[in-house]
Amino acid sequence: MASIKENREFWDRDYDWAQEGHEWSVAWGGADMQWFGTILPRLHRYVPTGTILEIAPGFGRWTTYLKDLCTRLLLVDLSRRCIEGCRKRFSSFSHLEYHVNDGYSLEMIPDQSIDLVFSFDSLVHAERDVMEAYVSQIASKLTRDGVAFIHHSNIGHYRFYFRFWERDFLPRRLVDYLKRKNIVEPTDHWRAFSMTGKAMEKMVKKAGLFCISQEYINWGTMPSHLIDCVTVFARADSLWKGRTDWLKNKEFMKEAYHLRRLGRLYGEKGLTAKG
Ligand SMILES: C[S@@+](CC[C@H](N)C(=O)[O-])C[C@H]1O[C@@H](n2cnc3c(N)ncnc32)[C@H](O)[C@@H]1O
């Protein structure tokens, strides 16, 4: 369970933000390789645009790219430390606005003002109550043809698998050995167990919205464990209304591996060398 309280304590107080999140892009060969090779190909038809709302930007790993793709960029994060980090980092840009929230609320965002809601590598730690709150509010924040692009957890689909290895059915030393050898998933990546792609689809529908696509992906896990999902949705009266496309992408980590190889030649200098 990754509660709001745990998220706030961890990201606001305990986490060492010295590398501003770049440490999570190492598998891709750097944040630029991850953005241009993994995120932008999935996002490109929705940008550039007018106003972007980024939920949970951390220290701005994606904000730095998003800011060049819009006329206005609103940042909302439950961590004051992260918002202050972004404020400092992007102080020379006047089209950014900064908000600390309670982990649920988008009340500071005017209705029908957002052309793109973006969140990546953050709400994977958010449980169902948080996702429900955000999705239902996004419904009233989007402009008529606005789109939400949200990366969230699907680990609930594999809860029996992950829970099994935490129970004491087998000797702990054996389980630790199997994890070390990657025969068993060594970590659940602190994913939110109450979330699944199916639950997200239901929330989207319940909020009167329409699912454009859902891509199920593995995230540092075996190809058979698609613990994350990227759901793209819009208003049901938008130009996007039509068929929903689904993809179970077991190759997602291969994409990272490929980009990391390319990153040695074409990536941001220095970042790959950091490890
Ligand atoms: C793993 S960091 C990722 C930050 C950024 N997206 C990146 O990829 O570098 C997770 C971020 O999500 C924020 N966060 C977690 N739960 C949240 C919630 N319910 N509402 C807003 N922000 C949240 C944390 O404060 C933190 O900044």
GROMACS .gro file of C-alpha atoms and ligand atoms in nm:
model
  302
    1MET     CA    1   0.000   0.000   0.000
    2ALA     CA    2   0.150   0.332  -0.107
    3SER     CA    3  -0.068   0.582   0.078
    4ILE     CA    4  -0.065   0.958   0.030
    5LYS     CA    5   0.111   0.991   0.364
    6GLU     CA    6   0.382   0.742   0.263
    7ASN     CA    7   0.426   0.911  -0.074
    8ARG     CA    8   0.457   1.254   0.086
    9GLU     CA    9   0.703   1.136   0.352
   10PHE     CA   10   0.914   0.949   0.101
   11TRP     CA   11   0.933   1.207  -0.179
   12ASP     CA   12   0.925   1.517   0.038
   13ARG     CA   13   1.154   1.409   0.320
   14ASP     CA   14   1.342   1.082   0.264
   15TYR     CA   15   1.433   1.065  -0.104
   16ASP     CA   16   1.772   1.194  -0.216
   17TRP     CA   17   1.691   1.412  -0.520
   18ALA     CA   18   2.058   1.490  -0.593
   19GLN     CA   19   2.025   1.353  -0.948
   20GLU     CA   20   1.677   1.504  -0.999
   21GLY     CA   21   1.534   1.171  -1.114
   22HIS     CA   22   1.792   1.104  -1.385
   23GLU     CA   23   1.889   0.790  -1.196
   24TRP     CA   24   1.561   0.630  -1.313
   25SER     CA   25   1.654   0.686  -1.679
   26VAL     CA   26   1.976   0.487  -1.669
   27ALA     CA   27   1.811   0.180  -1.825
   28TRP     CA   28   1.723   0.401  -2.125
   29GLY     CA   29   2.070   0.557  -2.151
   30GLY     CA   30   1.958   0.890  -2.002
   31ALA     CA   31   1.646   1.106  -1.969
   32ASP     CA   32   1.682   1.245  -2.321
   33MET     CA   33   1.689   0.896  -2.475
   34GLN     CA   34   1.386   0.797  -2.266
   35TRP     CA   35   1.198   1.112  -2.365
   36PHE     CA   36   1.278   1.108  -2.737
   37GLY     CA   37   1.281   0.730  -2.778
   38THR     CA   38   1.002   0.615  -2.547
   39ILE     CA   39   0.774   0.898  -2.435
   40LEU     CA   40   0.760   1.140  -2.730
   41PRO     CA   41   0.674   0.869  -2.989
   42ARG     CA   42   0.367   0.791  -2.777
   43LEU     CA   43   0.279   1.156  -2.711
   44HIS     CA   44   0.362   1.330  -3.038
   45ARG     CA   45   0.012   1.347  -3.185
   46TYR     CA   46  -0.106   1.548  -2.881
   47VAL     CA   47   0.172   1.812  -2.884
   48PRO     CA   48   0.259   2.096  -2.925
   49THR     CA   49  -0.047   2.236  -2.758
   50GLY     CA   50  -0.179   2.527  -2.548
   51THR     CA   51  -0.195   2.445  -2.178
   52ILE     CA   52  -0.037   2.137  -2.022
   53LEU     CA   53  -0.099   2.016  -1.668
   54GLU     CA   54   0.176   1.789  -1.538
   55ILE     CA   55   0.072   1.590  -1.233
   56ALA     CA   56   0.360   1.484  -1.007
   57PRO     CA   57   0.661   1.632  -1.191
   58GLY     CA   58   0.915   1.552  -0.919
   59PHE     CA   59   1.223   1.761  -0.997
   60GLY     CA   60   1.114   1.819  -1.356
   61ARG     CA   61   1.265   1.528  -1.549
   62TRP     CA   62   0.986   1.558  -1.811
   63THR     CA   63   0.892   1.919  -1.739
   64THR     CA   64   1.205   2.035  -1.918
   65TYR     CA   65   1.071   1.884  -2.245
   66LEU     CA   66   0.704   1.966  -2.187
   67LYS     CA   67   0.778   2.336  -2.132
   68ASP     CA   68   0.888   2.368  -2.496
   69LEU     CA   69   0.568   2.206  -2.624
   70CYS     CA   70   0.307   2.445  -2.483
   71THR     CA   71   0.222   2.807  -2.414
   72ARG     CA   72   0.139   2.743  -2.046
   73LEU     CA   73   0.249   2.466  -1.810
   74LEU     CA   74   0.092   2.398  -1.472
   75LEU     CA   75   0.275   2.173  -1.227
   76VAL     CA   76   0.099   1.999  -0.939
   77ASP     CA   77   0.280   1.776  -0.690
   78LEU     CA   78   0.209   1.672  -0.332
   79SER     CA   79   0.572   1.738  -0.239
   80ARG     CA   80   0.661   2.097  -0.156
   81ARG     CA   81   1.027   2.009  -0.192
   82CYS     CA   82   0.969   1.891  -0.553
   83ILE     CA   83   0.764   2.198  -0.645
   84GLU     CA   84   1.031   2.427  -0.497
   85GLY     CA   85   1.296   2.229  -0.690
   86CYS     CA   86   1.103   2.286  -1.014
   87ARG     CA   87   1.044   2.654  -0.933
   88LYS     CA   88   1.420   2.701  -0.895
   89ARG     CA   89   1.515   2.492  -1.196
   90PHE     CA   90   1.269   2.666  -1.433
   91SER     CA   91   1.287   3.015  -1.283
   92SER     CA   92   1.382   3.172  -1.617
   93PHE     CA   93   1.056   3.056  -1.780
   94SER     CA   94   0.751   3.270  -1.719
   95HIS     CA   95   0.487   3.034  -1.860
   96LEU     CA   96   0.514   2.781  -1.575
   97GLU     CA   97   0.291   2.778  -1.264
   98TYR     CA   98   0.351   2.577  -0.948
   99HIS     CA   99   0.110   2.416  -0.704
  100VAL     CA  100   0.151   2.189  -0.403
  101ASN     CA  101  -0.160   1.977  -0.351
  102ASP     CA  102  -0.291   1.724  -0.101
  103GLY     CA  103  -0.233   1.428  -0.331
  104TYR     CA  104  -0.590   1.432  -0.465
  105SER     CA  105  -0.712   1.776  -0.551
  106LEU     CA  106  -0.696   1.970  -0.877
  107GLU     CA  107  -0.915   2.249  -0.742
  108MET     CA  108  -0.650   2.510  -0.830
  109ILE     CA  109  -0.696   2.431  -1.201
  110PRO     CA  110  -0.972   2.622  -1.382
  111ASP     CA  111  -1.239   2.410  -1.551
  112GLN     CA  112  -1.208   2.338  -1.924
  113SER     CA  113  -0.861   2.493  -1.937
  114ILE     CA  114  -0.627   2.198  -1.999
  115ASP     CA  115  -0.528   2.070  -2.343
  116LEU     CA  116  -0.302   1.795  -2.215
  117VAL     CA  117  -0.274   1.628  -1.876
  118PHE     CA  118   0.057   1.445  -1.851
  119SER     CA  119   0.195   1.217  -1.583
  120PHE     CA  120   0.477   0.970  -1.628
  121ASP     CA  121   0.664   0.753  -1.378
  122SER     CA  122   0.474   0.898  -1.081
  123LEU     CA  123   0.116   0.780  -1.042
  124VAL     CA  124   0.238   0.420  -1.061
  125HIS     CA  125   0.266   0.470  -0.682
  126ALA     CA  126  -0.090   0.603  -0.649
  127GLU     CA  127  -0.368   0.379  -0.522
  128ARG     CA  128  -0.718   0.355  -0.665
  129ASP     CA  129  -0.871   0.630  -0.448
  130VAL     CA  130  -0.613   0.879  -0.580
  131MET     CA  131  -0.661   0.773  -0.941
  132GLU     CA  132  -1.040   0.798  -0.905
  133ALA     CA  133  -1.008   1.149  -0.765
  134TYR     CA  134  -0.776   1.264  -1.045
  135VAL     CA  135  -0.971   1.103  -1.330
  136SER     CA  136  -1.304   1.244  -1.215
  137GLN     CA  137  -1.156   1.595  -1.184
  138ILE     CA  138  -0.971   1.571  -1.515
  139ALA     CA  139  -1.313   1.527  -1.677
  140SER     CA  140  -1.400   1.885  -1.589
  141LYS     CA  141  -1.050   2.030  -1.645
  142LEU     CA  142  -1.005   1.918  -2.006
  143THR     CA  143  -1.087   2.143  -2.298
  144ARG     CA  144  -1.324   1.995  -2.553
  145ASP     CA  145  -1.045   1.816  -2.747
  146GLY     CA  146  -0.800   1.795  -2.459
  147VAL     CA  147  -0.628   1.466  -2.381
  148ALA     CA  148  -0.490   1.297  -2.067
  149PHE     CA  149  -0.179   1.080  -2.094
  150ILE     CA  150  -0.138   0.892  -1.768
  151HIS     CA  151   0.114   0.627  -1.665
  152HIS     CA  152  -0.026   0.421  -1.378
  153SER     CA  153   0.001   0.084  -1.206
  154ASN     CA  154  -0.141  -0.244  -1.334
  155ILE     CA  155   0.028  -0.455  -1.067
  156GLY     CA  156  -0.308  -0.542  -0.913
  157HIS     CA  157  -0.347  -0.786  -1.201
  158TYR     CA  158  -0.047  -0.980  -1.062
  159ARG     CA  159  -0.119  -0.937  -0.691
  160PHE     CA  160  -0.131  -1.311  -0.619
  161TYR     CA  161   0.209  -1.363  -0.781
  162PHE     CA  162   0.378  -1.079  -0.589
  163ARG     CA  163   0.206  -1.160  -0.258
  164PHE     CA  164   0.293  -1.530  -0.286
  165TRP     CA  165   0.666  -1.459  -0.257
  166GLU     CA  166   0.614  -1.236   0.048
  167ARG     CA  167   0.435  -1.514   0.239
  168ASP     CA  168   0.638  -1.768   0.431
  169PHE     CA  169   0.542  -2.069   0.218
  170LEU     CA  170   0.907  -2.127   0.133
  171PRO     CA  171   1.224  -2.064   0.336
  172ARG     CA  172   1.318  -1.695   0.320
  173ARG     CA  173   1.674  -1.778   0.214
  174LEU     CA  174   1.546  -1.973  -0.086
  175VAL     CA  175   1.315  -1.688  -0.188
  176ASP     CA  176   1.601  -1.437  -0.155
  177TYR     CA  177   1.819  -1.661  -0.370
  178LEU     CA  178   1.549  -1.691  -0.640
  179LYS     CA  179   1.511  -1.312  -0.636
  180ARG     CA  180   1.884  -1.255  -0.663
  181LYS     CA  181   1.894  -1.486  -0.965
  182ASN     CA  182   1.592  -1.305  -1.118
  183ILE     CA  183   1.400  -1.633  -1.125
  184VAL     CA  184   1.142  -1.452  -0.913
  185GLU     CA  185   1.073  -1.077  -0.952
  186PRO     CA  186   1.311  -0.916  -0.701
  187THR     CA  187   1.090  -0.611  -0.640
  188ASP     CA  188   0.737  -0.481  -0.694
  189HIS     CA  189   0.884  -0.136  -0.776
  190TRP     CA  190   0.659   0.012  -0.506
  191ARG     CA  191   0.362  -0.014  -0.739
  192ALA     CA  192   0.007   0.050  -0.615
  193PHE     CA  193  -0.161  -0.288  -0.573
  194SER     CA  194  -0.518  -0.156  -0.586
  195MET     CA  195  -0.470  -0.036  -0.944
  196THR     CA  196  -0.514  -0.219  -1.275
  197GLY     CA  197  -0.560  -0.110  -1.634
  198LYS     CA  198  -0.916  -0.246  -1.624
  199ALA     CA  199  -0.993  -0.038  -1.314
  200MET     CA  200  -0.860   0.269  -1.495
  201GLU     CA  201  -1.077   0.199  -1.796
  202LYS     CA  202  -1.383   0.178  -1.569
  203MET     CA  203  -1.293   0.505  -1.396
  204VAL     CA  204  -1.253   0.678  -1.729
  205LYS     CA  205  -1.596   0.557  -1.843
  206LYS     CA  206  -1.758   0.643  -1.510
  207ALA     CA  207  -1.626   0.999  -1.540
  208GLY     CA  208  -1.800   1.026  -1.880
  209LEU     CA  209  -1.466   1.014  -2.064
  210PHE     CA  210  -1.342   0.801  -2.350
  211CYS     CA  211  -1.034   0.576  -2.359
  212ILE     CA  212  -0.825   0.643  -2.671
  213SER     CA  213  -0.567   0.377  -2.591
  214GLN     CA  214  -0.418   0.157  -2.323
  215GLU     CA  215  -0.068   0.016  -2.345
  216TYR     CA  216   0.026  -0.246  -2.087
  217ILE     CA  217   0.400  -0.254  -2.026
  218ASN     CA  218   0.661  -0.438  -1.823
  219TRP     CA  219   0.872  -0.204  -1.609
  220GLY     CA  220   1.201  -0.358  -1.502
  221THR     CA  221   1.008  -0.684  -1.484
  222MET     CA  222   0.986  -1.002  -1.689
  223PRO     CA  223   0.793  -0.979  -2.020
  224SER     CA  224   0.510  -1.178  -1.860
  225HIS     CA  225   0.452  -0.916  -1.586
  226LEU     CA  226   0.301  -0.604  -1.740
  227ILE     CA  227   0.289  -0.419  -1.409
  228ASP     CA  228   0.226  -0.073  -1.561
  229CYS     CA  229  -0.012   0.082  -1.808
  230VAL     CA  230  -0.027   0.404  -2.007
  231THR     CA  231  -0.387   0.513  -2.052
  232VAL     CA  232  -0.474   0.796  -2.290
  233PHE     CA  233  -0.822   0.940  -2.262
  234ALA     CA  234  -1.035   1.237  -2.363
  235ARG     CA  235  -1.385   1.375  -2.340
  236ALA     CA  236  -1.655   1.163  -2.499
  237ASP     CA  237  -1.765   1.464  -2.708
  238SER     CA  238  -1.410   1.527  -2.838
  239LEU     CA  239  -1.265   1.465  -3.181
  240TRP     CA  240  -1.085   1.163  -3.032
  241LYS     CA  241  -1.403   0.963  -2.978
  242GLY     CA  242  -1.388   0.639  -3.177
  243ARG     CA  243  -1.229   0.301  -3.127
  244THR     CA  244  -1.017   0.222  -2.821
  245ASP     CA  245  -0.682   0.062  -2.902
  246TRP     CA  246  -0.514  -0.180  -2.663
  247LEU     CA  247  -0.162  -0.319  -2.667
  248LYS     CA  248   0.003  -0.572  -2.439
  249ASN     CA  249   0.362  -0.466  -2.493
  250LYS     CA  250   0.594  -0.733  -2.358
  251GLU     CA  251   0.883  -0.572  -2.546
  252PHE     CA  252   0.888  -0.249  -2.346
  253MET     CA  253   1.213  -0.320  -2.164
  254LYS     CA  254   1.374  -0.431  -2.492
  255GLU     CA  255   1.297  -0.080  -2.615
  256ALA     CA  256   1.488   0.059  -2.316
  257TYR     CA  257   1.778  -0.176  -2.381
  258HIS     CA  258   1.792  -0.068  -2.747
  259LEU     CA  259   1.781   0.302  -2.654
  260ARG     CA  260   2.054   0.253  -2.398
  261ARG     CA  261   2.281   0.108  -2.668
  262LEU     CA  262   2.207   0.406  -2.892
  263GLY     CA  263   2.249   0.642  -2.597
  264ARG     CA  264   2.619   0.564  -2.586
  265LEU     CA  265   2.650   0.731  -2.926
  266TYR     CA  266   2.367   0.985  -2.929
  267GLY     CA  267   2.261   1.047  -2.569
  268GLU     CA  268   2.331   1.336  -2.338
  269LYS     CA  269   2.701   1.333  -2.266
  270GLY     CA  270   2.796   1.214  -1.921
  271LEU     CA  271   2.464   1.072  -1.808
  272THR     CA  272   2.520   0.722  -1.936
  273ALA     CA  273   2.869   0.727  -1.790
  274LYS     CA  274   2.713   0.792  -1.447
  275GLY     CA  275   2.582   0.440  -1.467
  276LIG     C1  276   0.911   0.875  -0.881
  276LIG     S1  277   0.884   1.048  -0.864
  276LIG     C2  278   0.873   1.088  -1.037
  276LIG     C3  279   0.878   1.232  -1.070
  276LIG     C4  280   0.878   1.262  -1.221
  276LIG     N1  281   0.754   1.225  -1.283
  276LIG     C5  282   0.992   1.191  -1.287
  276LIG     O1  283   0.964   1.097  -1.363
  276LIG     O2  284   1.107   1.227  -1.264
  276LIG     C6  285   0.717   1.051  -0.804
  276LIG     C7  286   0.658   1.189  -0.787
  276LIG     O3  287   0.517   1.176  -0.769
  276LIG     C8  288   0.472   1.263  -0.667
  276LIG     N2  289   0.345   1.209  -0.620
  276LIG     C9  290   0.322   1.086  -0.568
  276LIG     N3  291   0.192   1.069  -0.543
  276LIG    C10  292   0.130   1.185  -0.579
  276LIG    C11  293  -0.004   1.230  -0.577
  276LIG     N4  294  -0.103   1.153  -0.530
  276LIG     N5  295  -0.032   1.353  -0.624
  276LIG    C12  296   0.067   1.434  -0.668
  276LIG     N6  297   0.197   1.398  -0.671
  276LIG    C13  298   0.227   1.275  -0.628
  276LIG    C14  299   0.587   1.264  -0.570
  276LIG     O4  300   0.584   1.373  -0.482
  276LIG    C15  301   0.707   1.267  -0.666
  276LIG     O5  302   0.736   1.398  -0.704
   0.00000   0.00000   0.00000
